[in-house]
């Protein structure tokens, strides 16, 4: 009975958080459309170059600290150590402050000495604007970790959507008059900084009004730093790789014959248009992980094996089905989405051809979160580097053969490597899970994968049918609605069969 109640609570909380996360991503997606139309693919490329380097320093300054703060708080709660909860948060905030302030003090006055970090020097002033929000954003991330550890998921989700709303409103107002690509990228950066200042201020108020208190972090600093370092290394490496791609991909495209403007445009399309669409499953899986990870940590440290295995099975199954449900939509309607949303056919082509990465991406995300919650951060760090090496090789070797698609191929290779390694490690650490529930999970995943092809064919047929009578937007809406109905029917049949 207790397990049933806990399961219902997890699903209810995950549903609310997922709804808010989807709303936030939808808002962000609409803002991307506005950006692409107001500042163009070249301006979006400059913005992405600056944002990718900013993300490196933000990740170094936060990285695994919020997640580790959350896990330490869960552990302290299990041990009924109130002071430990407060010390964990204070230690996390202290570390983030110490890691980000030196970056700001170095780059704001001396940024011109680091132009070699950008594939286009015009991105430097955009980066400097973003840097103003570095400390505020890192501290806000730790406060979010405090909310997660205390299972205040709703508070964190509301703050996230509020931050996105502020960025969209300010961005739209600032971008009403844009003189050039650089001017557009600069104003977009101002909107980001203002949203960071808002979320930091609001989160501090929520923290103290909600009873949050500080405590001496002296005894917690080293354990928290040691525990968060592998996750921070993975996330910082992810940002570094993304930043490296922002430099290498345009360079390799120019080496293959593209002009500087063409290379920047292709990078803007793949990173600023196609990738945000392909990362839509991350919204659902990230929300589910957000709710699931504290549960896994408590069950793991509390030796509640049965509930731990239930949640592991649930996480793997949900992640697989999220990817399998969305894949036919992207494959059938991706071209229309790129043309309608961004007025850029190349974005649509990249969505269609890149959607195959959804399944390994989803499995990588959920299994990495699971292993980290159980203390295997070092192993996931190693797996990440194997995947990153595969991606960088693709970016270096393939642009002359397939242009900007080299980035998508590299991401796919990276996710496959990480997903396989994570699943192998998970099966070794939780052998009973796969022995007792492996067939059930394999059948569920296999059924979802088998449904992808027929649903994709149905989606393509519906899109062609409605395109013969309607313009692109109503044709895509009608085809998508009927495909959703068909998907719902297929999954009803699959789950009925499974129950029988």
Coordinates of C-alpha atoms in Angstrom, one line a residue:
X1 CA 0.0 0.0 0.0
X2 CA 2.8 2.4 0.9
X3 CA 4.6 1.6 -2.4
X4 CA 1.4 2.3 -4.3
X5 CA 0.9 5.6 -2.6
X6 CA 4.5 6.6 -3.2
X7 CA 4.2 5.6 -6.9
X8 CA 1.1 7.6 -7.3
X9 CA 2.8 10.6 -5.7
X10 CA 5.8 10.3 -8.0
X11 CA 3.5 10.2 -11.1
X12 CA 1.4 13.1 -9.9
X13 CA 4.4 15.2 -9.1
X14 CA 6.2 14.2 -12.4
X15 CA 3.0 15.1 -14.3
X16 CA 2.8 18.6 -12.9
X17 CA 6.5 19.3 -13.3
X18 CA 6.5 17.9 -16.8
X19 CA 3.5 20.1 -17.7
X20 CA 5.3 23.2 -16.5
X21 CA 8.5 22.1 -18.2
X22 CA 6.7 21.6 -21.5
X23 CA 5.1 25.0 -21.1
X24 CA 8.5 26.5 -20.5
X25 CA 10.1 24.7 -23.5
X26 CA 7.2 25.7 -25.7
X27 CA 7.7 29.3 -24.7
X28 CA 11.4 29.0 -25.3
X29 CA 10.7 27.4 -28.7
X30 CA 8.4 30.2 -29.7
X31 CA 11.1 32.6 -28.7
X32 CA 13.6 30.8 -30.9
X33 CA 11.2 31.3 -33.8
X34 CA 11.1 35.0 -33.0
X35 CA 14.9 35.2 -32.7
X36 CA 15.4 33.4 -36.0
X37 CA 13.1 35.8 -37.8
X38 CA 14.3 39.0 -36.2
X39 CA 18.0 38.5 -36.1
X40 CA 18.4 35.9 -38.9
X41 CA 20.5 32.7 -39.1
X42 CA 23.8 34.6 -39.0
X43 CA 22.7 36.6 -35.9
X44 CA 21.5 33.4 -34.3
X45 CA 24.9 31.9 -35.1
X46 CA 26.7 34.7 -33.3
X47 CA 24.4 34.4 -30.3
X48 CA 25.0 30.6 -30.2
X49 CA 28.8 31.0 -30.3
X50 CA 28.7 33.5 -27.4
X51 CA 26.2 31.3 -25.5
X52 CA 28.2 28.1 -25.9
X53 CA 31.3 29.7 -24.3
X54 CA 29.2 31.3 -21.6
X55 CA 27.7 27.8 -20.9
X56 CA 31.3 26.4 -20.4
X57 CA 31.9 28.9 -17.5
X58 CA 28.4 28.5 -16.1
X59 CA 28.9 24.7 -16.1
X60 CA 32.3 25.0 -14.4
X61 CA 30.8 27.3 -11.8
X62 CA 27.8 25.0 -11.1
X63 CA 28.1 21.7 -12.9
X64 CA 27.2 18.9 -10.5
X65 CA 26.9 21.1 -7.4
X66 CA 23.1 21.6 -7.5
X67 CA 22.5 17.9 -8.0
X68 CA 25.0 17.0 -5.3
X69 CA 23.4 19.5 -2.9
X70 CA 20.1 17.9 -3.6
X71 CA 21.5 14.4 -2.9
X72 CA 23.3 15.6 0.3
X73 CA 20.0 17.1 1.5
X74 CA 18.2 13.8 0.8
X75 CA 20.9 11.9 2.7
X76 CA 20.7 14.4 5.7
X77 CA 16.9 14.0 5.7
X78 CA 17.2 10.2 5.9
X79 CA 19.6 10.7 8.8
X80 CA 17.4 13.5 10.3
X81 CA 20.4 15.9 10.3
X82 CA 18.8 19.4 9.9
X83 CA 22.2 21.2 10.3
X84 CA 23.6 18.9 7.6
X85 CA 20.9 20.1 5.2
X86 CA 21.7 23.7 5.8
X87 CA 25.4 23.2 5.6
X88 CA 25.1 21.4 2.3
X89 CA 23.2 24.3 0.7
X90 CA 25.7 26.9 2.1
X91 CA 28.6 24.9 0.9
X92 CA 27.1 24.7 -2.6
X93 CA 26.5 28.4 -2.7
X94 CA 30.0 29.1 -1.5
X95 CA 31.6 26.9 -4.1
X96 CA 29.6 28.4 -6.9
X97 CA 30.5 31.9 -5.8
X98 CA 34.2 31.1 -5.6
X99 CA 34.2 29.4 -9.0
X100 CA 32.4 32.2 -11.0
X101 CA 33.6 35.5 -9.6
X102 CA 37.2 35.1 -10.9
X103 CA 35.9 34.4 -14.4
X104 CA 33.9 37.6 -14.4
X105 CA 36.9 39.6 -13.0
X106 CA 39.2 38.2 -15.7
X107 CA 37.1 38.4 -18.9
X108 CA 35.2 41.7 -18.4
X109 CA 38.3 43.9 -18.5
X110 CA 40.7 41.6 -20.5
X111 CA 38.3 39.8 -22.9
X112 CA 40.0 41.1 -26.0
X113 CA 43.0 38.9 -25.2
X114 CA 40.8 35.8 -25.6
X115 CA 39.3 36.3 -29.0
X116 CA 40.9 33.1 -30.1
X117 CA 38.1 31.3 -28.2
X118 CA 35.6 32.5 -30.8
X119 CA 35.2 31.5 -34.4
X120 CA 33.9 35.0 -35.1
X121 CA 35.4 38.0 -33.1
X122 CA 32.0 39.7 -33.2
X123 CA 30.7 37.2 -30.6
X124 CA 33.0 38.7 -27.9
X125 CA 30.8 41.7 -26.9
X126 CA 27.8 39.4 -26.8
X127 CA 29.7 37.1 -24.5
X128 CA 30.7 39.9 -22.2
X129 CA 27.0 40.9 -21.8
X130 CA 26.1 37.3 -20.9
X131 CA 29.0 37.2 -18.4
X132 CA 27.2 39.8 -16.2
X133 CA 24.7 37.2 -15.2
X134 CA 27.2 34.4 -14.5
X135 CA 27.3 34.7 -10.7
X136 CA 23.6 35.2 -10.3
X137 CA 22.7 32.2 -12.5
X138 CA 25.1 29.9 -10.7
X139 CA 23.7 30.8 -7.2
X140 CA 20.2 30.4 -8.6
X141 CA 21.1 26.9 -9.7
X142 CA 22.2 26.0 -6.1
X143 CA 18.9 27.3 -4.7
X144 CA 17.1 25.1 -7.2
X145 CA 19.2 22.2 -5.9
X146 CA 17.9 23.0 -2.4
X147 CA 14.3 22.9 -3.7
X148 CA 14.9 19.5 -5.4
X149 CA 16.4 18.0 -2.2
X150 CA 13.3 19.2 -0.2
X151 CA 11.0 17.9 -3.0
X152 CA 9.7 21.5 -3.7
X153 CA 9.5 20.7 -7.4
X154 CA 6.6 23.0 -8.0
X155 CA 8.5 26.1 -6.7
X156 CA 11.5 25.4 -8.9
X157 CA 9.3 24.8 -12.0
X158 CA 7.4 28.0 -11.5
X159 CA 10.6 29.9 -11.1
X160 CA 11.9 28.3 -14.3
X161 CA 8.9 29.2 -16.4
X162 CA 8.9 32.7 -14.9
X163 CA 12.5 33.2 -15.9
X164 CA 11.7 32.1 -19.5
X165 CA 8.7 34.4 -19.6
X166 CA 10.8 37.4 -18.5
X167 CA 13.4 36.6 -21.2
X168 CA 10.8 36.3 -23.9
X169 CA 9.0 39.6 -23.0
X170 CA 12.2 41.5 -22.7
X171 CA 13.7 40.0 -25.8
X172 CA 10.7 40.7 -27.9
X173 CA 10.6 44.3 -26.7
X174 CA 14.3 44.9 -27.3
X175 CA 14.3 43.2 -30.7
X176 CA 11.7 45.4 -32.2
X177 CA 14.4 47.4 -33.9
X178 CA 17.5 45.5 -35.0
X179 CA 20.2 47.2 -37.2
X180 CA 22.4 44.2 -37.9
X181 CA 23.1 40.6 -37.0
X182 CA 25.5 41.7 -34.2
X183 CA 22.9 44.2 -32.8
X184 CA 20.3 41.5 -32.7
X185 CA 22.6 39.0 -30.9
X186 CA 23.6 41.7 -28.4
X187 CA 20.0 42.6 -27.6
X188 CA 19.2 38.9 -27.2
X189 CA 22.0 38.6 -24.7
X190 CA 20.7 41.5 -22.7
X191 CA 17.3 39.7 -22.4
X192 CA 19.1 36.6 -21.0
X193 CA 20.9 38.6 -18.3
X194 CA 17.8 40.4 -17.2
X195 CA 15.9 37.1 -16.9
X196 CA 18.9 35.7 -14.8
X197 CA 18.7 38.7 -12.4
X198 CA 14.9 38.2 -12.1
X199 CA 15.2 34.4 -11.3
X200 CA 18.0 34.9 -8.8
X201 CA 16.0 37.6 -6.9
X202 CA 12.8 35.6 -6.9
X203 CA 14.6 32.4 -5.8
X204 CA 16.3 34.1 -2.9
X205 CA 13.0 35.5 -1.7
X206 CA 11.4 32.0 -2.0
X207 CA 14.3 30.4 -0.1
X208 CA 14.2 32.6 3.0
X209 CA 10.4 33.0 3.0
X210 CA 10.1 29.2 2.8
X211 CA 12.2 28.8 6.0
X212 CA 15.6 28.3 4.4
X213 CA 18.6 28.9 6.6
X214 CA 22.3 28.9 6.3
X215 CA 24.9 27.1 8.4
X216 CA 28.7 26.9 8.5
X217 CA 29.8 24.9 5.4
X218 CA 33.3 24.2 6.9
X219 CA 32.8 20.4 7.3
X220 CA 30.8 20.0 4.1
X221 CA 32.8 21.9 1.5
X222 CA 35.3 19.2 0.8
X223 CA 32.9 16.2 0.7
X224 CA 30.5 18.2 -1.5
X225 CA 33.3 19.3 -3.9
X226 CA 34.7 15.8 -4.1
X227 CA 31.3 14.3 -4.8
X228 CA 30.2 16.9 -7.3
X229 CA 33.5 16.9 -9.2
X230 CA 32.8 14.0 -11.5
X231 CA 29.4 15.4 -12.5
X232 CA 30.9 18.9 -12.9
X233 CA 33.6 17.5 -15.0
X234 CA 31.1 15.7 -17.3
X235 CA 28.9 18.8 -17.6
X236 CA 31.9 21.2 -18.1
X237 CA 33.3 18.8 -20.7
X238 CA 29.9 18.9 -22.4
X239 CA 30.0 22.6 -22.5
X240 CA 33.6 22.6 -23.6
X241 CA 32.8 20.2 -26.4
X242 CA 29.8 22.3 -27.5
X243 CA 32.1 25.4 -27.5
X244 CA 34.7 23.4 -29.5
X245 CA 32.1 22.5 -32.0
X246 CA 31.1 26.2 -32.3
X247 CA 34.7 26.8 -33.4
X248 CA 35.5 23.6 -35.3
X249 CA 32.3 23.1 -37.3
X250 CA 32.4 26.5 -39.0
X251 CA 36.1 26.1 -39.6
X252 CA 35.7 22.6 -41.1
X253 CA 32.8 23.8 -43.3
X254 CA 35.0 26.7 -44.6
X255 CA 37.8 24.2 -45.2
X256 CA 35.2 22.2 -47.3
X257 CA 34.5 25.2 -49.4
X258 CA 31.8 27.3 -47.6
X259 CA 32.3 31.0 -47.1
X260 CA 32.5 32.4 -43.6
X261 CA 28.8 33.7 -43.8
X262 CA 27.6 30.3 -45.1
X263 CA 29.4 28.4 -42.4
X264 CA 28.0 30.7 -39.7
X265 CA 24.5 30.3 -41.1
X266 CA 24.7 26.5 -41.2
X267 CA 26.0 26.5 -37.6
X268 CA 23.1 28.8 -36.6
X269 CA 20.6 26.5 -38.3
X270 CA 21.8 23.2 -36.7
X271 CA 22.5 24.6 -33.2
X272 CA 19.9 27.3 -32.9
X273 CA 17.0 25.8 -34.9
X274 CA 17.2 22.0 -35.4
X275 CA 18.8 21.0 -32.0
X276 CA 16.2 22.8 -29.8
X277 CA 13.5 20.8 -31.6
X278 CA 15.4 17.5 -31.3
X279 CA 16.0 18.1 -27.6
X280 CA 12.2 18.3 -26.9
X281 CA 12.3 14.8 -25.3
X282 CA 14.8 16.2 -22.9
X283 CA 12.0 18.3 -21.4
X284 CA 9.9 15.3 -20.4
X285 CA 12.8 13.1 -19.4
X286 CA 14.5 15.9 -17.5
X287 CA 11.2 16.6 -15.6
X288 CA 10.8 12.9 -14.8
X289 CA 14.4 12.6 -13.6
X290 CA 14.0 15.7 -11.5
X291 CA 11.3 14.0 -9.5
X292 CA 12.7 10.5 -9.7
X293 CA 16.4 11.2 -8.7
X294 CA 15.7 12.2 -5.0
X295 CA 13.5 9.1 -4.7
X296 CA 16.3 6.9 -6.1
X297 CA 18.9 8.5 -3.7
X298 CA 16.7 8.0 -0.7
X299 CA 15.9 4.4 -1.7
X300 CA 19.5 3.6 -2.5
X301 CA 20.9 5.0 0.8
X302 CA 17.9 3.7 2.8
X303 CA 18.4 0.1 1.3
X304 CA 14.8 0.1 0.0
X305 CA 15.6 -2.3 -2.8
X306 CA 12.1 -3.1 -4.0
X307 CA 11.1 0.5 -4.5
X308 CA 14.5 1.3 -6.0
X309 CA 14.0 -1.3 -8.7
X310 CA 10.4 -0.2 -9.3
X311 CA 11.6 3.4 -10.0
X312 CA 14.6 2.2 -12.1
X313 CA 12.2 0.1 -14.3
X314 CA 9.8 3.0 -14.5
X315 CA 12.4 5.5 -15.6
X316 CA 13.8 3.3 -18.3
X317 CA 10.4 2.4 -19.7
X318 CA 9.1 6.0 -19.7
X319 CA 12.3 7.3 -21.4
X320 CA 12.1 4.8 -24.1
X321 CA 8.5 5.4 -24.8
X322 CA 8.9 9.2 -24.9
X323 CA 11.4 8.9 -27.7
X324 CA 9.3 6.3 -29.6
X325 CA 6.2 8.4 -29.4
X326 CA 7.9 11.6 -30.6
X327 CA 10.1 10.0 -33.3
X328 CA 7.2 9.5 -35.9
X329 CA 6.1 13.1 -35.5
X330 CA 9.6 14.5 -36.2
X331 CA 10.1 12.2 -39.1
X332 CA 6.8 12.9 -40.8
X333 CA 6.3 16.6 -39.9
X334 CA 9.9 17.8 -39.4
X335 CA 10.2 19.5 -42.8
X336 CA 7.0 21.4 -42.3
X337 CA 8.1 22.4 -38.8
X338 CA 11.4 23.8 -40.0
X339 CA 9.7 25.8 -42.8
X340 CA 6.7 27.1 -40.8
X341 CA 8.6 27.9 -37.6
X342 CA 11.9 29.2 -38.9
X343 CA 11.3 29.8 -42.6
X344 CA 14.4 27.7 -43.2
X345 CA 14.0 24.4 -45.2
X346 CA 17.4 23.2 -44.1
X347 CA 16.3 23.2 -40.4
X348 CA 13.4 20.9 -41.4
X349 CA 15.7 18.6 -43.3
X350 CA 18.0 18.4 -40.3
X351 CA 15.1 17.6 -37.9
X352 CA 13.9 14.8 -40.2
X353 CA 17.3 13.2 -40.7
X354 CA 18.5 13.8 -37.1
X355 CA 15.4 12.5 -35.2
X356 CA 17.0 9.0 -35.0
X357 CA 19.2 10.3 -32.1
X358 CA 16.1 10.6 -29.9
X359 CA 16.2 7.0 -28.5
X360 CA 19.9 6.8 -27.6
X361 CA 19.6 10.4 -26.3
X362 CA 16.7 9.6 -24.0
X363 CA 18.4 6.4 -22.7
X364 CA 21.6 8.3 -22.1
X365 CA 19.9 11.0 -20.1
X366 CA 17.9 8.8 -17.8
X367 CA 20.6 6.2 -17.2
X368 CA 23.2 8.9 -16.4
X369 CA 20.9 10.5 -13.9
X370 CA 20.2 7.1 -12.3
X371 CA 23.8 6.1 -12.0
X372 CA 24.8 9.5 -10.6
X373 CA 22.0 9.3 -8.0
X374 CA 23.5 6.0 -6.8
X375 CA 27.1 7.4 -6.5
X376 CA 28.6 6.2 -9.8
X377 CA 29.6 9.7 -11.1
X378 CA 33.2 8.7 -11.9
X379 CA 32.0 5.9 -14.3
X380 CA 29.6 8.1 -16.1
X381 CA 32.4 10.7 -16.5
X382 CA 34.5 8.1 -18.3
X383 CA 31.6 7.1 -20.5
X384 CA 30.9 10.7 -21.4
X385 CA 34.5 11.1 -22.6
X386 CA 34.2 8.1 -24.9
X387 CA 31.1 9.5 -26.4
X388 CA 32.6 13.0 -26.7
X389 CA 35.6 11.6 -28.6
X390 CA 33.3 9.9 -31.1
X391 CA 31.4 13.2 -31.6
X392 CA 34.5 15.3 -32.1
X393 CA 35.9 12.8 -34.6
X394 CA 32.7 13.1 -36.7
X395 CA 32.8 17.0 -36.6
X396 CA 36.5 16.9 -37.7
X397 CA 36.2 14.3 -40.4
X398 CA 32.7 14.4 -41.9
X399 CA 31.8 18.1 -42.8
X400 CA 33.4 17.7 -46.3
X401 CA 31.1 14.7 -46.9
X402 CA 27.8 15.8 -45.3
X403 CA 28.2 19.5 -44.2
X404 CA 26.3 20.5 -41.0
X405 CA 24.9 17.0 -40.6
X406 CA 28.3 16.0 -39.2
X407 CA 27.2 17.5 -35.9
X408 CA 24.0 15.4 -35.8
X409 CA 25.9 12.2 -36.7
X410 CA 28.4 13.0 -34.0
X411 CA 25.7 13.5 -31.4
X412 CA 24.1 10.2 -32.4
X413 CA 27.4 8.4 -32.1
X414 CA 28.1 10.0 -28.7
X415 CA 24.6 9.0 -27.3
X416 CA 24.9 5.4 -28.5
X417 CA 28.3 4.9 -26.8
X418 CA 27.1 6.5 -23.6
X419 CA 23.7 4.6 -23.5
X420 CA 25.4 1.2 -24.1
X421 CA 28.0 1.8 -21.5
X422 CA 25.5 3.1 -18.9
X423 CA 23.1 0.1 -19.4
X424 CA 26.0 -2.4 -19.1
X425 CA 27.1 -0.8 -15.8
X426 CA 23.5 -0.6 -14.5
X427 CA 23.0 -4.3 -15.3
X428 CA 26.2 -5.1 -13.3
X429 CA 25.3 -2.9 -10.3
X430 CA 21.6 -4.0 -10.3
X431 CA 21.7 -7.6 -11.7
X432 CA 18.5 -8.6 -9.9
X433 CA 16.6 -5.8 -11.7
X434 CA 17.5 -7.2 -15.1
X435 CA 17.1 -10.9 -14.1
X436 CA 13.6 -10.4 -12.6
X437 CA 12.3 -7.6 -14.9
X438 CA 14.5 -7.7 -17.9
X439 CA 12.0 -9.5 -20.2
X440 CA 9.2 -7.2 -19.2
X441 CA 11.3 -4.1 -19.9
X442 CA 12.6 -5.6 -23.2
X443 CA 9.1 -6.4 -24.4
X444 CA 7.9 -2.9 -23.5
X445 CA 10.9 -1.2 -25.2
X446 CA 10.6 -3.5 -28.3
X447 CA 6.9 -2.9 -28.7
X448 CA 7.5 0.9 -28.7
X449 CA 10.4 0.6 -31.2
X450 CA 8.4 -1.6 -33.5
X451 CA 5.5 0.9 -33.5
X452 CA 7.8 3.7 -34.8
X453 CA 8.0 2.6 -38.4
X454 CA 4.2 2.1 -39.1
X455 CA 3.4 5.3 -37.3
X456 CA 6.0 7.2 -39.3
X457 CA 4.4 5.8 -42.5
X458 CA 1.0 6.9 -41.3
X459 CA 2.3 10.3 -40.5
X460 CA 3.9 10.8 -43.9
X461 CA 0.8 9.6 -45.7
X462 CA -1.4 12.0 -43.7
X463 CA 0.9 14.9 -44.3
X464 CA 0.9 14.3 -48.1
X465 CA -2.8 13.9 -48.1
X466 CA -3.6 17.1 -46.4
X467 CA -0.8 19.0 -48.3
X468 CA -2.8 18.3 -51.5
X469 CA -5.7 20.3 -50.2
X470 CA -4.3 22.7 -47.5
X471 CA -1.4 25.1 -47.0
X472 CA 1.6 23.9 -44.9
X473 CA 0.3 25.0 -41.4
X474 CA -3.2 23.5 -41.5
X475 CA -1.9 20.4 -43.2
X476 CA 0.7 19.9 -40.5
X477 CA -1.8 20.5 -37.7
X478 CA -4.4 18.1 -39.1
X479 CA -1.8 15.4 -39.9
X480 CA -0.3 15.8 -36.4
X481 CA -3.7 15.6 -34.7
X482 CA -4.6 12.4 -36.5
X483 CA -1.1 10.9 -36.0
X484 CA -1.5 11.6 -32.2
X485 CA -4.8 9.8 -32.3
X486 CA -3.3 6.8 -34.1
X487 CA -0.3 6.8 -31.7
X488 CA -2.7 6.8 -28.7
X489 CA -4.6 3.8 -30.3
X490 CA -1.5 1.8 -30.9
X491 CA -0.2 2.3 -27.4
X492 CA -3.6 1.3 -25.9
X493 CA -3.4 -2.0 -27.9
X494 CA 0.2 -2.6 -26.8
X495 CA -0.5 -2.1 -23.1
X496 CA -3.7 -4.2 -23.2
X497 CA -1.7 -7.0 -24.7
X498 CA 1.0 -6.5 -22.1
X499 CA -1.6 -6.8 -19.3
X500 CA -3.0 -9.9 -20.8

